[in-house]
Short mmCIF file of C-alpha atoms in Angstrom, two decimals:
data_model
loop_
_atom_site.label_atom_id
_atom_site.label_comp_id
_atom_site.label_asym_id
_atom_site.label_seq_id
_atom_site.Cartn_x
_atom_site.Cartn_y
_atom_site.Cartn_z
CA MET D 1 0.00 0.00 0.00
CA SER D 2 1.58 3.26 -1.09
CA LEU D 3 1.84 6.28 1.21
CA ILE D 4 1.11 8.79 -1.48
CA ALA D 5 0.45 8.36 -5.18
CA ALA D 6 -0.40 10.26 -8.32
CA ASP D 7 -2.88 8.52 -10.60
CA HIS D 8 -2.81 9.77 -14.24
CA VAL D 9 -2.36 13.34 -13.07
CA CYS D 10 -2.44 16.32 -15.42
CA VAL D 11 -1.70 19.83 -14.16
CA ARG D 12 -2.39 22.88 -16.27
CA PHE D 13 -1.53 26.54 -15.88
CA GLY D 14 -4.08 28.17 -18.13
CA ALA D 15 -3.69 26.52 -21.52
CA ASP D 16 -0.25 25.17 -20.68
CA GLU D 17 -0.15 21.55 -19.70
CA VAL D 18 2.79 21.35 -17.33
CA LEU D 19 2.29 17.75 -16.30
CA HIS D 20 0.77 15.13 -18.55
CA ASP D 21 -0.52 11.78 -17.40
CA VAL D 22 1.86 11.30 -14.49
CA SER D 23 1.46 8.24 -12.31
CA LEU D 24 3.73 7.32 -9.46
CA ALA D 25 3.53 5.78 -6.02
CA ILE D 26 5.77 6.19 -2.99
CA MET D 27 6.12 3.11 -0.82
CA PRO D 28 7.10 3.18 2.86
CA GLY D 29 10.82 3.58 3.49
CA GLU D 30 12.01 4.11 -0.09
CA ILE D 31 14.02 7.03 -1.40
CA VAL D 32 12.73 8.29 -4.72
CA THR D 33 14.25 11.11 -6.72
CA ILE D 34 12.41 13.03 -9.39
CA LEU D 35 14.91 14.19 -11.93
CA GLY D 36 14.43 16.62 -14.76
CA PRO D 37 15.75 19.76 -16.41
CA ASN D 38 14.50 23.21 -15.49
CA GLY D 39 10.85 23.68 -16.44
CA SER D 40 10.17 19.96 -16.56
CA GLY D 41 7.45 20.18 -13.92
CA LYS D 42 9.36 18.66 -10.98
CA SER D 43 8.34 21.23 -8.43
CA THR D 44 4.85 21.29 -9.90
CA LEU D 45 4.55 17.56 -9.35
CA LEU D 46 5.71 17.88 -5.76
CA ARG D 47 3.31 20.73 -5.13
CA ALA D 48 0.45 18.79 -6.68
CA LEU D 49 1.24 15.84 -4.42
CA LEU D 50 1.21 18.19 -1.44
CA GLY D 51 -2.17 19.57 -2.46
CA ILE D 52 -0.81 23.07 -3.04
CA LEU D 53 -1.73 22.97 -6.73
CA PRO D 54 -5.02 21.58 -8.03
CA VAL D 55 -4.86 18.78 -10.58
CA ALA D 56 -6.78 19.22 -13.83
CA GLU D 57 -7.16 15.49 -14.40
CA GLY D 58 -6.40 12.36 -12.43
CA ARG D 59 -6.16 11.98 -8.70
CA ILE D 60 -3.71 12.36 -5.83
CA LEU D 61 -4.09 9.48 -3.41
CA ARG D 62 -2.84 9.81 0.13
CA GLN D 63 -2.96 7.37 2.95
CA ALA D 64 -5.43 8.62 5.55
CA ASP D 65 -3.78 11.00 8.08
CA LEU D 66 -0.47 10.81 6.25
CA ARG D 67 2.23 12.79 8.05
CA ILE D 68 4.29 14.71 5.53
CA GLY D 69 7.51 16.54 6.30
CA TYR D 70 8.14 19.16 3.65
CA VAL D 71 11.42 20.92 2.92
CA PRO D 72 10.75 23.69 0.41
CA GLN D 73 13.16 24.72 -2.32
CA ARG D 74 13.99 27.85 -0.40
CA LEU D 75 12.53 29.84 2.40
CA MET D 76 12.74 33.60 2.12
CA ILE D 77 12.15 34.98 5.57
CA ASP D 78 11.31 38.64 5.46
CA ARG D 79 13.87 40.61 7.46
CA THR D 80 11.05 42.37 9.24
CA MET D 81 10.18 39.15 11.05
CA PRO D 82 12.36 38.37 14.05
CA ILE D 83 12.36 34.64 14.64
CA THR D 84 14.83 32.30 16.26
CA VAL D 85 15.58 28.79 15.06
CA ARG D 86 13.97 27.43 18.22
CA ARG D 87 10.76 29.37 17.62
CA PHE D 88 10.70 28.30 13.98
CA LEU D 89 10.82 24.64 14.97
CA SER D 90 7.56 25.17 16.87
CA LEU D 91 5.62 26.06 13.72
CA PRO D 92 2.91 25.16 13.18
CA VAL D 93 2.94 22.57 15.96
CA ARG D 94 4.57 23.53 19.24
CA VAL D 95 7.33 21.16 20.28
CA GLY D 96 9.12 20.74 23.62
CA ASP D 97 12.67 21.93 24.23
CA ALA D 98 14.01 18.38 24.45
CA ALA D 99 12.55 17.39 21.09
CA ALA D 100 13.78 20.61 19.51
CA SER D 101 17.37 20.17 20.71
CA GLU D 102 17.36 16.55 19.66
CA ALA D 103 16.18 17.47 16.16
CA LEU D 104 18.83 20.18 15.88
CA GLY D 105 21.48 17.75 17.09
CA ARG D 106 20.44 15.21 14.49
CA VAL D 107 21.07 17.65 11.65
CA GLY D 108 24.31 18.93 13.16
CA MET D 109 22.88 22.23 14.33
CA ALA D 110 23.07 21.65 18.08
CA GLY D 111 23.33 24.89 20.03
CA HIS D 112 21.93 27.04 17.22
CA GLY D 113 18.43 27.31 18.72
CA GLY D 114 18.96 30.93 19.67
CA ASP D 115 20.18 32.05 16.24
CA GLN D 116 18.01 34.30 14.13
CA MET D 117 16.69 32.47 11.07
CA THR D 118 17.75 35.33 8.81
CA ALA D 119 21.35 35.00 10.00
CA LEU D 120 21.76 31.38 8.88
CA SER D 121 23.84 30.36 5.90
CA GLY D 122 22.16 28.48 3.06
CA GLY D 123 23.35 25.10 4.31
CA GLN D 124 22.35 25.84 7.90
CA LEU D 125 18.90 26.92 6.76
CA GLN D 126 18.43 23.68 4.83
CA ARG D 127 19.40 21.71 7.93
CA VAL D 128 16.97 23.64 10.10
CA LEU D 129 14.22 23.09 7.53
CA LEU D 130 14.99 19.38 7.63
CA ALA D 131 14.99 19.35 11.45
CA ARG D 132 11.60 21.03 11.45
CA ALA D 133 10.22 18.61 8.88
CA MET D 134 11.41 15.67 11.00
CA LEU D 135 9.84 16.94 14.21
CA GLY D 136 6.42 15.89 12.98
CA ALA D 137 7.65 12.25 12.78
CA PRO D 138 6.78 12.18 9.08
CA GLN D 139 6.00 8.99 7.18
CA VAL D 140 7.24 10.69 4.05
CA LEU D 141 9.74 13.50 3.65
CA MET D 142 9.35 15.66 0.57
CA LEU D 143 12.30 17.79 -0.46
CA ASP D 144 12.30 20.25 -3.32
CA GLU D 145 15.88 20.75 -4.60
CA PRO D 146 17.06 20.71 -1.00
CA THR D 147 20.70 21.31 -1.86
CA GLN D 148 20.28 24.35 -4.04
CA GLY D 149 22.84 26.90 -3.02
CA LEU D 150 25.07 24.41 -1.23
CA ASP D 151 28.58 23.66 -2.38
CA GLN D 152 29.41 20.13 -3.41
CA GLN D 153 30.67 19.12 -0.01
CA GLY D 154 27.56 20.49 1.65
CA GLU D 155 25.44 18.74 -0.95
CA ALA D 156 27.04 15.37 -0.32
CA ALA D 157 26.75 15.85 3.45
CA PHE D 158 23.09 16.75 3.10
CA TYR D 159 22.28 13.60 1.14
CA ARG D 160 24.15 11.50 3.71
CA LEU D 161 21.92 13.12 6.29
CA ILE D 162 18.80 12.18 4.31
CA GLU D 163 19.93 8.56 4.14
CA GLU D 164 20.57 8.61 7.86
CA VAL D 165 17.10 9.97 8.52
CA ARG D 166 15.60 7.19 6.45
CA ARG D 167 17.67 4.61 8.29
CA ASN D 168 16.75 5.95 11.73
CA THR D 169 13.10 6.79 11.22
CA GLY D 170 12.02 4.56 8.35
CA ALA D 171 10.48 7.57 6.60
CA ALA D 172 10.07 7.43 2.85
CA VAL D 173 11.81 10.24 0.99
CA LEU D 174 10.69 11.95 -2.20
CA MET D 175 13.22 14.41 -3.58
CA VAL D 176 13.36 16.68 -6.55
CA SER D 177 16.67 17.35 -8.21
CA HIS D 178 18.06 18.54 -11.50
CA ASP D 179 21.18 16.50 -11.54
CA LEU D 180 21.71 12.85 -10.99
CA HIS D 181 25.27 12.51 -9.93
CA VAL D 182 25.06 13.21 -6.23
CA VAL D 183 21.59 11.82 -5.58
CA MET D 184 22.21 8.52 -7.29
CA ALA D 185 24.11 6.96 -4.43
CA ALA D 186 21.21 7.58 -2.08
CA SER D 187 18.20 6.87 -4.28
CA ASP D 188 16.41 3.56 -4.57
CA ARG D 189 14.49 4.77 -7.57
CA VAL D 190 14.80 7.66 -9.99
CA ILE D 191 11.93 9.08 -11.99
CA CYS D 192 12.96 11.09 -14.98
CA LEU D 193 10.46 13.81 -15.71
CA ASN D 194 9.95 16.16 -18.61
CA GLY D 195 6.29 17.12 -18.53
CA HIS D 196 5.59 13.40 -18.46
CA ILE D 197 7.53 10.50 -17.01
CA CYS D 198 10.26 9.68 -19.54
CA CYS D 199 11.75 6.73 -17.75
CA GLU D 200 12.17 5.37 -14.28
CA GLY D 201 14.11 2.74 -12.41
CA THR D 202 17.25 2.37 -10.35
CA PRO D 203 19.78 5.18 -10.81
CA ARG D 204 21.95 2.93 -12.96
CA VAL D 205 19.09 1.92 -15.23
CA VAL D 206 17.95 5.49 -15.65
CA SER D 207 21.41 6.84 -16.29
CA ASN D 208 21.77 4.40 -19.17
CA ALA D 209 18.29 4.94 -20.57
CA PRO D 210 18.27 6.69 -23.95
CA GLU D 211 15.42 8.97 -22.80
CA TYR D 212 17.53 10.23 -19.92
CA ARG D 213 20.53 10.80 -22.13
CA ALA D 214 18.47 12.61 -24.72
CA LEU D 215 17.03 14.84 -22.03
CA PHE D 216 20.33 15.74 -20.46
CA GLY D 217 22.43 15.56 -23.58
CA LEU D 218 25.12 13.45 -21.98
CA GLY D 219 26.10 11.55 -25.07
CA THR D 220 27.91 8.37 -24.23
CA GLN D 221 29.14 9.56 -20.85
CA GLY D 222 27.85 7.28 -18.12
CA ALA D 223 26.32 8.69 -15.00
CA LEU D 224 28.79 6.83 -12.87
CA ALA D 225 31.63 8.60 -14.60
CA LEU D 226 29.70 11.77 -14.12
CA TYR D 227 29.40 11.00 -10.45
CA GLN D 228 33.09 10.59 -10.09
CA HIS D 229 33.67 13.60 -12.24
CA GLU D 230 32.92 17.08 -11.07
CA HIS D 231 29.84 19.19 -10.79
CA ASP D 232 29.93 21.33 -13.87
CA HIS D 233 28.35 19.79 -16.96
CA ASP D 234 29.77 22.44 -19.20
CA HIS D 235 33.32 21.30 -18.75
CA PRO D 236 34.60 18.79 -21.28
CA PRO D 237 35.98 15.72 -19.48
CA GLY D 238 39.56 16.61 -20.25
CA GLU D 239 39.39 19.98 -18.60
CA GLY D 240 39.90 19.59 -14.87
CA HIS D 241 38.62 21.85 -12.17
CA ALA D 242 42.08 22.72 -10.96
CA HIS D 243 42.46 24.78 -14.07
CA HIS D 244 39.18 26.50 -13.37
CA HIS D 245 40.20 27.37 -9.84
CA HIS D 246 43.54 28.58 -11.04
CA ASP D 247 41.71 30.97 -13.33
CA HIS D 248 39.89 32.48 -10.41
CA ALA D 249 42.99 32.72 -8.30
CA GLY D 250 44.58 34.68 -11.09
CA HIS D 251 42.11 37.49 -10.69
CA ASP D 252 42.86 39.96 -8.00
CA HIS D 253 39.52 41.14 -6.71
CA ALA D 254 40.72 42.56 -3.43
CA MET X 1 -2.37 67.96 37.13
CA PRO X 2 -5.56 70.01 37.44
CA ILE X 3 -7.50 67.47 35.42
CA ILE X 4 -7.17 64.86 38.14
CA THR X 5 -8.57 67.17 40.76
CA THR X 6 -11.80 67.51 38.81
CA ILE X 7 -12.62 63.92 39.72
CA THR X 8 -14.84 64.52 42.68
CA PRO X 9 -16.20 61.86 44.99
CA GLY X 10 -19.36 60.41 43.53
CA MET X 11 -18.07 60.48 39.98
CA THR X 12 -16.75 57.22 38.68
CA MET X 13 -13.43 57.26 36.98
CA LEU X 14 -14.98 56.71 33.57
CA ASP X 15 -16.82 60.02 33.80
CA ASP X 16 -13.57 61.79 33.14
CA PHE X 17 -13.10 62.30 29.40
CA LEU X 18 -9.36 62.06 29.78
CA VAL X 19 -9.48 58.72 31.53
CA ARG X 20 -11.81 57.45 28.82
CA ALA X 21 -9.45 58.73 26.12
CA GLY X 22 -6.45 57.08 27.78
CA LEU X 23 -8.26 53.79 28.16
CA ALA X 24 -9.40 53.96 24.54
CA ALA X 25 -5.83 54.48 23.35
CA VAL X 26 -4.56 51.57 25.42
CA GLY X 27 -7.45 49.36 24.29
CA LEU X 28 -6.78 50.12 20.64
CA SER X 29 -3.08 49.31 20.92
CA LEU X 30 -3.94 45.82 22.17
CA ALA X 31 -5.22 45.11 18.66
CA THR X 32 -2.93 47.30 16.56
CA GLY X 33 0.22 45.82 18.11
CA PRO X 34 -0.06 42.22 16.93
CA LEU X 35 -2.06 43.06 13.81
CA GLY X 36 0.46 45.76 12.91
CA ALA X 37 3.22 43.16 13.15
CA PHE X 38 1.42 41.04 10.54
CA VAL X 39 0.84 44.11 8.37
CA ILE X 40 4.61 44.63 8.35
CA TRP X 41 5.62 40.99 7.91
CA ARG X 42 3.19 40.50 5.06
CA ARG X 43 3.82 43.92 3.53
CA MET X 44 0.19 44.92 3.80
CA ALA X 45 0.76 48.59 4.62
CA TYR X 46 -1.01 49.90 1.57
CA PHE X 47 -3.70 47.32 2.11
CA GLY X 48 -4.31 48.80 5.55
CA ASP X 49 -4.52 52.24 4.00
CA ALA X 50 -7.14 51.16 1.47
CA THR X 51 -9.25 49.57 4.17
CA ALA X 52 -8.97 52.59 6.43
CA HIS X 53 -9.79 55.07 3.69
CA ALA X 54 -12.86 53.07 2.76
CA ALA X 55 -14.12 53.77 6.27
CA ILE X 56 -14.98 57.32 5.25
CA LEU X 57 -17.25 55.89 2.59
CA GLY X 58 -18.75 53.75 5.37
CA VAL X 59 -19.44 56.86 7.42
CA ALA X 60 -21.34 58.41 4.51
CA LEU X 61 -23.35 55.27 3.85
CA ALA X 62 -24.21 54.89 7.53
CA LEU X 63 -25.47 58.45 7.67
CA ALA X 64 -27.52 57.98 4.50
CA THR X 65 -29.17 54.86 5.85
CA ASP X 66 -29.46 55.98 9.48
CA LEU X 67 -27.35 53.06 10.66
CA PRO X 68 -24.75 53.39 13.41
CA VAL X 69 -21.51 54.82 12.02
CA GLY X 70 -19.47 52.00 13.57
CA LEU X 71 -21.52 49.40 11.69
CA GLY X 72 -21.22 51.33 8.42
CA THR X 73 -17.46 51.58 8.66
CA LEU X 74 -17.14 47.94 9.65
CA VAL X 75 -19.18 46.74 6.67
CA VAL X 76 -17.49 48.96 4.09
CA ALA X 77 -14.02 48.29 5.48
CA LEU X 78 -14.72 44.57 5.35
CA ALA X 79 -16.03 44.82 1.79
CA MET X 80 -12.94 46.75 0.74
CA ALA X 81 -10.57 44.36 2.48
CA VAL X 82 -12.24 41.29 0.95
CA THR X 83 -12.19 42.92 -2.51
CA VAL X 84 -8.52 43.77 -2.28
CA ALA X 85 -7.62 40.34 -0.92
CA GLY X 86 -9.59 38.73 -3.76
CA LEU X 87 -7.90 40.85 -6.42
CA SER X 88 -4.46 40.17 -5.02
CA ALA X 89 -5.16 36.42 -4.99
CA ARG X 90 -6.03 36.75 -8.69
CA GLY X 91 -2.68 38.32 -9.37
CA TRP X 92 -3.62 41.94 -9.97
CA ALA X 93 -0.79 44.45 -9.76
CA MET X 94 -1.27 45.39 -6.14
CA ASP X 95 0.54 48.67 -6.13
CA THR X 96 -1.74 50.16 -8.75
CA THR X 97 -4.91 48.41 -7.66
CA LEU X 98 -4.53 49.52 -4.07
CA GLY X 99 -3.59 53.03 -5.09
CA VAL X 100 -6.74 53.30 -7.18
CA LEU X 101 -9.01 51.71 -4.59
CA ALA X 102 -7.64 53.47 -1.53
CA HIS X 103 -7.84 56.97 -2.88
CA SER X 104 -11.08 56.45 -4.79
CA ALA X 105 -12.74 55.17 -1.63
CA LEU X 106 -11.51 58.21 0.26
CA ALA X 107 -12.60 60.63 -2.46
CA PHE X 108 -16.01 59.00 -2.89
CA GLY X 109 -16.44 59.03 0.87
CA LEU X 110 -15.55 62.69 1.20
CA VAL X 111 -17.88 63.65 -1.63
CA ALA X 112 -20.69 61.53 -0.21
CA VAL X 113 -20.25 62.92 3.28
CA SER X 114 -20.54 66.46 1.92
CA PHE X 115 -24.21 65.76 1.22
CA PHE X 116 -24.80 65.71 4.97
CA PRO X 117 -24.32 69.29 6.13
CA THR X 118 -24.32 68.34 9.81
CA VAL X 119 -21.41 66.01 9.31
CA ARG X 120 -19.40 68.27 7.09
CA THR X 121 -18.62 70.46 10.03
CA ASP X 122 -16.91 67.74 12.01
CA LEU X 123 -15.54 65.68 9.16
CA SER X 124 -12.13 66.13 10.67
CA ALA X 125 -13.28 63.91 13.53
CA TYR X 126 -13.48 61.04 11.05
CA LEU X 127 -10.30 61.95 9.24
CA PHE X 128 -8.12 62.65 12.27
CA GLY X 129 -10.06 61.03 15.09
CA ASP X 130 -11.68 62.58 18.12
CA ILE X 131 -10.40 60.56 21.02
CA LEU X 132 -11.22 63.22 23.59
CA ALA X 133 -14.90 62.85 22.74
CA VAL X 134 -15.02 59.08 23.27
CA SER X 135 -18.20 58.22 25.16
CA ARG X 136 -18.53 55.38 27.63
CA GLY X 137 -20.40 53.36 25.03
CA GLU X 138 -17.71 53.98 22.43
CA LEU X 139 -15.03 53.08 24.93
CA GLY X 140 -16.82 49.80 25.50
CA LEU X 141 -16.88 49.17 21.74
CA VAL X 142 -13.17 49.95 21.40
CA TRP X 143 -12.30 47.39 24.06
CA LEU X 144 -14.79 44.86 22.74
CA GLY X 145 -13.46 45.23 19.20
CA SER X 146 -9.82 45.14 20.26
CA LEU X 147 -10.28 42.11 22.47
CA ALA X 148 -12.15 40.37 19.65
CA VAL X 149 -9.22 41.03 17.30
CA LEU X 150 -6.76 39.89 19.94
CA ALA X 151 -8.72 36.70 20.57
CA LEU X 152 -8.99 36.01 16.83
CA LEU X 153 -5.24 36.48 16.33
CA ALA X 154 -4.37 34.43 19.42
CA TRP X 155 -6.62 31.60 18.24
CA ARG X 156 -5.03 31.47 14.77
CA TRP X 157 -1.55 32.59 15.89
CA GLN X 158 0.46 29.49 14.99
CA ALA X 159 -1.32 29.06 11.66
CA LEU X 160 -0.97 32.76 10.83
CA LEU X 161 2.76 32.73 11.54
CA THR X 162 3.31 29.59 9.49
CA THR X 163 1.31 30.98 6.58
CA THR X 164 3.19 34.27 6.78
CA LEU X 165 6.58 32.50 6.67
CA SER X 166 5.64 30.25 3.78
CA GLU X 167 2.30 29.35 2.26
CA ASP X 168 3.80 26.13 0.97
CA LEU X 169 4.89 25.06 4.45
CA ALA X 170 1.41 25.89 5.70
CA HIS X 171 -0.18 23.84 2.92
CA ALA X 172 2.05 20.87 3.61
CA ALA X 173 1.04 21.03 7.28
CA GLY X 174 -2.62 20.83 6.29
CA LEU X 175 -3.38 24.52 6.88
CA ARG X 176 -5.35 26.62 4.45
CA PRO X 177 -3.53 29.89 3.67
CA ASN X 178 -6.65 31.43 2.13
CA ARG X 179 -8.52 31.03 5.37
CA GLU X 180 -5.71 32.56 7.39
CA ARG X 181 -5.60 35.50 5.00
CA LEU X 182 -9.29 35.98 5.59
CA VAL X 183 -8.67 36.04 9.35
CA LEU X 184 -6.29 38.96 8.89
CA VAL X 185 -8.72 40.74 6.58
CA ILE X 186 -11.51 40.49 9.16
CA ALA X 187 -9.20 41.61 11.93
CA LEU X 188 -8.11 44.57 9.84
CA ALA X 189 -11.71 45.66 9.16
CA LEU X 190 -12.50 45.39 12.88
CA VAL X 191 -9.49 47.49 13.80
CA VAL X 192 -10.42 50.13 11.25
CA ALA X 193 -13.95 50.38 12.64
CA VAL X 194 -12.55 50.66 16.17
CA ALA X 195 -9.73 53.05 15.38
CA LEU X 196 -11.70 55.52 13.26
CA LYS X 197 -12.86 57.43 16.33
CA ILE X 198 -9.42 57.40 17.90
CA VAL X 199 -6.81 58.20 15.27
CA GLY X 200 -9.03 58.81 12.24
CA ALA X 201 -9.12 57.24 8.80
CA LEU X 202 -5.97 58.91 7.51
CA LEU X 203 -3.72 57.65 10.28
CA ILE X 204 -5.02 54.16 11.08
CA ALA X 205 -2.35 52.57 8.93
CA ALA X 206 0.29 54.60 10.77
CA MET X 207 -1.01 53.32 14.11
CA LEU X 208 -0.62 49.77 12.75
CA ILE X 209 2.81 50.17 11.22
CA ILE X 210 4.85 52.58 13.32
CA PRO X 211 4.65 50.89 16.75
CA ALA X 212 5.32 47.47 15.22
CA ALA X 213 8.22 48.86 13.18
CA ALA X 214 9.63 50.49 16.31
CA ALA X 215 9.39 47.14 18.10
CA ARG X 216 11.26 45.23 15.37
CA GLY X 217 14.75 46.23 16.42
CA PHE X 218 14.23 45.05 19.99
CA ALA X 219 12.53 41.73 19.32
CA ARG X 220 13.96 38.25 18.88
CA THR X 221 10.69 36.43 18.30
CA PRO X 222 7.38 37.29 16.62
CA GLU X 223 5.61 37.27 19.99
CA MET X 224 8.11 39.71 21.44
CA MET X 225 7.62 42.05 18.51
CA ALA X 226 3.83 41.93 18.87
CA GLY X 227 4.02 42.50 22.63
CA LEU X 228 6.45 45.39 22.33
CA ALA X 229 4.27 46.91 19.62
CA VAL X 230 1.35 46.89 22.05
CA ALA X 231 3.47 48.64 24.68
CA ILE X 232 4.82 51.22 22.22
CA GLY X 233 1.31 51.79 20.82
CA ALA X 234 -0.11 52.34 24.30
CA LEU X 235 2.75 54.65 25.21
CA SER X 236 2.20 56.61 21.99
CA GLY X 237 -1.52 56.87 22.75
CA LEU X 238 -0.96 58.22 26.24
CA GLY X 239 1.92 60.43 25.13
CA GLY X 240 -0.09 61.82 22.24
CA LEU X 241 -2.95 62.56 24.59
CA ALA X 242 -0.60 64.47 26.88
CA LEU X 243 0.93 66.35 23.96
CA SER X 244 -2.51 67.24 22.70
CA LEU X 245 -3.60 68.63 26.08
CA TRP X 246 -0.38 70.47 26.66
CA GLN X 247 -0.03 72.10 23.23
CA ASP X 248 -3.66 71.97 22.15
CA THR X 249 -2.76 69.93 19.08
CA PRO X 250 -5.12 67.52 17.26
CA THR X 251 -5.02 64.29 19.23
CA GLY X 252 -4.91 61.66 16.46
CA PRO X 253 -1.89 63.19 14.71
CA SER X 254 -0.26 63.83 18.10
CA ILE X 255 -0.45 60.09 18.87
CA ILE X 256 1.27 59.29 15.58
CA VAL X 257 3.89 61.98 16.18
CA VAL X 258 4.81 60.39 19.51
CA ALA X 259 4.90 56.96 17.89
CA ALA X 260 7.19 58.28 15.17
CA VAL X 261 9.51 59.84 17.76
CA LEU X 262 9.66 56.54 19.65
CA PHE X 263 10.47 54.79 16.37
CA ALA X 264 13.28 57.26 15.68
CA LEU X 265 14.68 56.85 19.21
CA GLY X 266 14.62 53.08 18.73
CA THR X 267 16.63 53.38 15.51
CA LEU X 268 19.12 55.68 17.19
CA ARG X 269 19.60 53.33 20.13
CA LYS X 270 20.33 50.48 17.75
CA ARG X 271 22.99 52.59 16.07
CA PHE X 272 25.04 53.00 19.26
#
């Protein structure tokens, strides 16, 4: 029995059909990544599953009283609102101090309860968002490009954290991402999206699927190689990052 | 203070117009503090203006239909607030829409009121407030209205904060952002109806924004900001009252002047 599922879902913005005939199901304890280029409808799909966006056709099926922990793509807190990390964790459901510190500890943010939310770095904010999402003891965690704005190290650390959460709590995880290489180690299943579901399967299967390659224009380069390679798709394989860094060091911006 | 000595045995405290005025100012700030904080966080300042300006139209309609002025302002303010909220949800350009609506409502109201010669003479009471003329009944309404707003905000507090931070987070938690927005709209209309007599239609938005803005620099949590805004609002009310008595200045603007000075002092203190 799936926790949450989309059944032949279409989502339209006016005349634009952003999602066409999408069906998927999230089972307890699995990590699923939705992968697609910009504008492929990834966030739209997540928001439809959450009930934020109405579906034009099809249905969203949720287990009764499903507890969802949601980590949004970004959270812009208006500077006019003073709010500490500790206070933020108590929204919308108030939590005790012990639970709050434990959640912060689990994401490596112990002792930051008194910090202002607006003073956090991008990576710290993502961790706090994750801590808050976990406080509701979710059956499924939904993360929308959770590592946007993190450097590669931070990105890798964040995905390790997600795996750890799954291991410790048994929560299913549904993530949205636009590149495969870092998520693939953690995902059980990858769904490749471009308005409709192009292909799906284990990361290895998807990375070798012609649909995936056509979508991302990777040619013959395997995803595994990509994983071991560096972040930037624009670099030809021969051109290392050391060169790139050297370039930057050459400039004197001071 | 000669005023105090006029309270003779046998009079209750509420018979003194100054005591009533002070209590009205304090009562109003109970509502404007927390609501003002939301107005700032959600950038609804102009929205507050439009609602407040519509109150003048409410005065005219109430006079035309022989209904109580408070009821007229409440209904028209609510209608304006719901209209604006609806338009903004449909993606209208808010800056322009609000500019058109706010000033049209004010202009229509002023023109309509001019048809009632008896009112024309003390129109300034509706534009700038007339806190010194607050009757016992009106004082009761101010407190009733303010406590109603306070209760409404306290009841929805967690949901309102979550929705204000992120509508998506609210949705995911099973809240309905549209409903929370409506709560604020209703609270705003109530405050406008209550505040019209005290600070007047032109300065209601200032009473919402300035104390809350002054509180921002001293607060670490939303609750602290709302609480401090209440205190600063009450202090401004009492200070404005004193200024008005001392220098014979119009009371509504005097209240806002004191609030603005407190805001400026707060900014200075932060500097050093």
